[in-house]
Amino acid sequence: MATNESYLEKKVISIGTVCELTGLSERRIRYYEERKLIFPERTNRGIRKYSFTDVERLMDIANKREEGIQTAEIRKEYLKEKKYNERTMREQVIRGQLNAYFRTRE
């Protein structure tokens, strides 16, 4: 059975449905893609597909834009979050490896 994370990350939603869910126009969503804030997958025919995580991110972007935050600042914030998450994951892996190593030594 798939985990919730993989379910949320699966790119299966069309841009039309994303528009309905978020209230954003196709043009606005494409603009956020151009600004490298969102990364839909493309089918062989070039159709954009989004995940539920992408929809959540688009809502977050729209809220931040309403607050007056520029897209460049939003992108910097997302990059910081990504680096933090990657570092945290790496630390968790190392901790797990150390724990496993020392447990086998007991």
CSV table of C-alpha atoms in Angstrom, one decimal:
chain,number,residue,atom,x,y,z
A,1,MET,CA,0.0,0.0,0.0
A,2,ALA,CA,1.3,3.5,-0.9
A,3,THR,CA,2.1,6.0,1.9
A,4,ASN,CA,0.3,9.3,2.2
A,5,GLU,CA,3.4,11.1,1.1
A,6,SER,CA,3.6,9.3,-2.2
A,7,TYR,CA,-0.1,9.8,-2.7
A,8,LEU,CA,0.3,13.6,-2.2
A,9,GLU,CA,3.3,13.8,-4.4
A,10,LYS,CA,1.9,11.9,-7.4
A,11,LYS,CA,1.4,14.2,-10.4
A,12,VAL,CA,-2.1,13.4,-11.6
A,13,ILE,CA,-4.1,16.6,-11.5
A,14,SER,CA,-4.7,18.7,-14.7
A,15,ILE,CA,-4.2,22.4,-14.8
A,16,GLY,CA,-8.0,22.9,-15.2
A,17,THR,CA,-8.7,21.0,-12.0
A,18,VAL,CA,-5.9,23.0,-10.2
A,19,CYS,CA,-7.6,26.2,-11.3
A,20,GLU,CA,-10.9,25.0,-9.8
A,21,LEU,CA,-9.3,24.0,-6.6
A,22,THR,CA,-7.2,27.1,-6.1
A,23,GLY,CA,-9.2,29.8,-7.8
A,24,LEU,CA,-6.1,30.8,-9.8
A,25,SER,CA,-6.1,31.3,-13.5
A,26,GLU,CA,-4.1,29.1,-15.9
A,27,ARG,CA,-2.0,32.1,-16.8
A,28,ARG,CA,-1.2,32.8,-13.1
A,29,ILE,CA,-0.2,29.1,-12.5
A,30,ARG,CA,2.0,29.2,-15.6
A,31,TYR,CA,3.6,32.4,-14.4
A,32,TYR,CA,4.5,30.7,-11.1
A,33,GLU,CA,6.0,27.9,-13.1
A,34,GLU,CA,8.1,30.4,-15.1
A,35,ARG,CA,9.2,31.9,-11.8
A,36,LYS,CA,10.4,28.5,-10.7
A,37,LEU,CA,8.0,28.3,-7.8
A,38,ILE,CA,6.1,25.2,-9.0
A,39,PHE,CA,7.3,22.2,-11.0
A,40,PRO,CA,4.6,20.3,-12.8
A,41,GLU,CA,5.4,17.2,-14.8
A,42,ARG,CA,4.7,17.1,-18.5
A,43,THR,CA,3.0,14.2,-20.3
A,44,ASN,CA,4.4,13.0,-23.7
A,45,ARG,CA,1.8,15.4,-25.2
A,46,GLY,CA,3.1,18.3,-23.1
A,47,ILE,CA,0.1,18.4,-20.7
A,48,ARG,CA,1.0,19.7,-17.3
A,49,LYS,CA,0.2,17.4,-14.3
A,50,TYR,CA,0.2,18.6,-10.7
A,51,SER,CA,0.2,16.8,-7.3
A,52,PHE,CA,-1.8,17.6,-4.2
A,53,THR,CA,1.4,19.0,-2.7
A,54,ASP,CA,1.6,21.4,-5.8
A,55,VAL,CA,-1.9,22.6,-5.1
A,56,GLU,CA,-1.0,23.3,-1.5
A,57,ARG,CA,2.1,25.2,-2.6
A,58,LEU,CA,0.1,27.2,-5.1
A,59,MET,CA,-2.3,28.2,-2.3
A,60,ASP,CA,0.6,29.2,-0.2
A,61,ILE,CA,2.1,31.2,-3.0
A,62,ALA,CA,-1.2,33.0,-3.7
A,63,ASN,CA,-1.5,33.9,0.0
A,64,LYS,CA,2.0,35.2,0.2
A,65,ARG,CA,1.5,37.3,-3.0
A,66,GLU,CA,-1.7,38.8,-1.4
A,67,GLU,CA,0.5,39.8,1.6
A,68,GLY,CA,2.8,41.6,-0.9
A,69,ILE,CA,5.7,39.2,-0.9
A,70,GLN,CA,7.5,39.1,-4.2
A,71,THR,CA,8.0,35.9,-6.1
A,72,ALA,CA,11.8,36.1,-5.8
A,73,GLU,CA,11.4,36.2,-2.0
A,74,ILE,CA,9.1,33.2,-2.0
A,75,ARG,CA,11.5,31.3,-4.2
A,76,LYS,CA,14.4,32.1,-1.7
A,77,GLU,CA,12.2,30.9,1.2
A,78,TYR,CA,11.4,27.6,-0.6
A,79,LEU,CA,15.0,27.0,-1.4
A,80,LYS,CA,16.0,27.5,2.3
A,81,GLU,CA,13.2,25.0,3.3
A,82,LYS,CA,14.4,22.5,0.7
A,83,LYS,CA,18.0,22.8,1.9
A,84,TYR,CA,16.9,22.5,5.5
A,85,ASN,CA,14.8,19.4,4.8
A,86,GLU,CA,17.6,17.7,2.8
A,87,ARG,CA,20.0,18.4,5.7
A,88,THR,CA,17.6,17.1,8.3
A,89,MET,CA,17.0,13.9,6.2
A,90,ARG,CA,20.7,13.4,5.8
A,91,GLU,CA,21.2,13.8,9.6
A,92,GLN,CA,18.4,11.3,10.3
A,93,VAL,CA,20.0,8.8,7.9
A,94,ILE,CA,23.4,9.2,9.6
A,95,ARG,CA,21.8,8.9,13.1
A,96,GLY,CA,20.1,5.7,12.0
A,97,GLN,CA,23.3,4.3,10.6
A,98,LEU,CA,25.2,5.1,13.8
A,99,ASN,CA,22.4,3.6,16.0
A,100,ALA,CA,22.4,0.4,13.9
A,101,TYR,CA,26.2,0.2,14.0
A,102,PHE,CA,26.4,0.5,17.8
A,103,ARG,CA,23.4,-1.8,18.4
A,104,THR,CA,25.3,-4.6,16.5
A,105,ARG,CA,28.3,-3.9,18.7
A,106,GLU,CA,26.3,-4.6,22.0
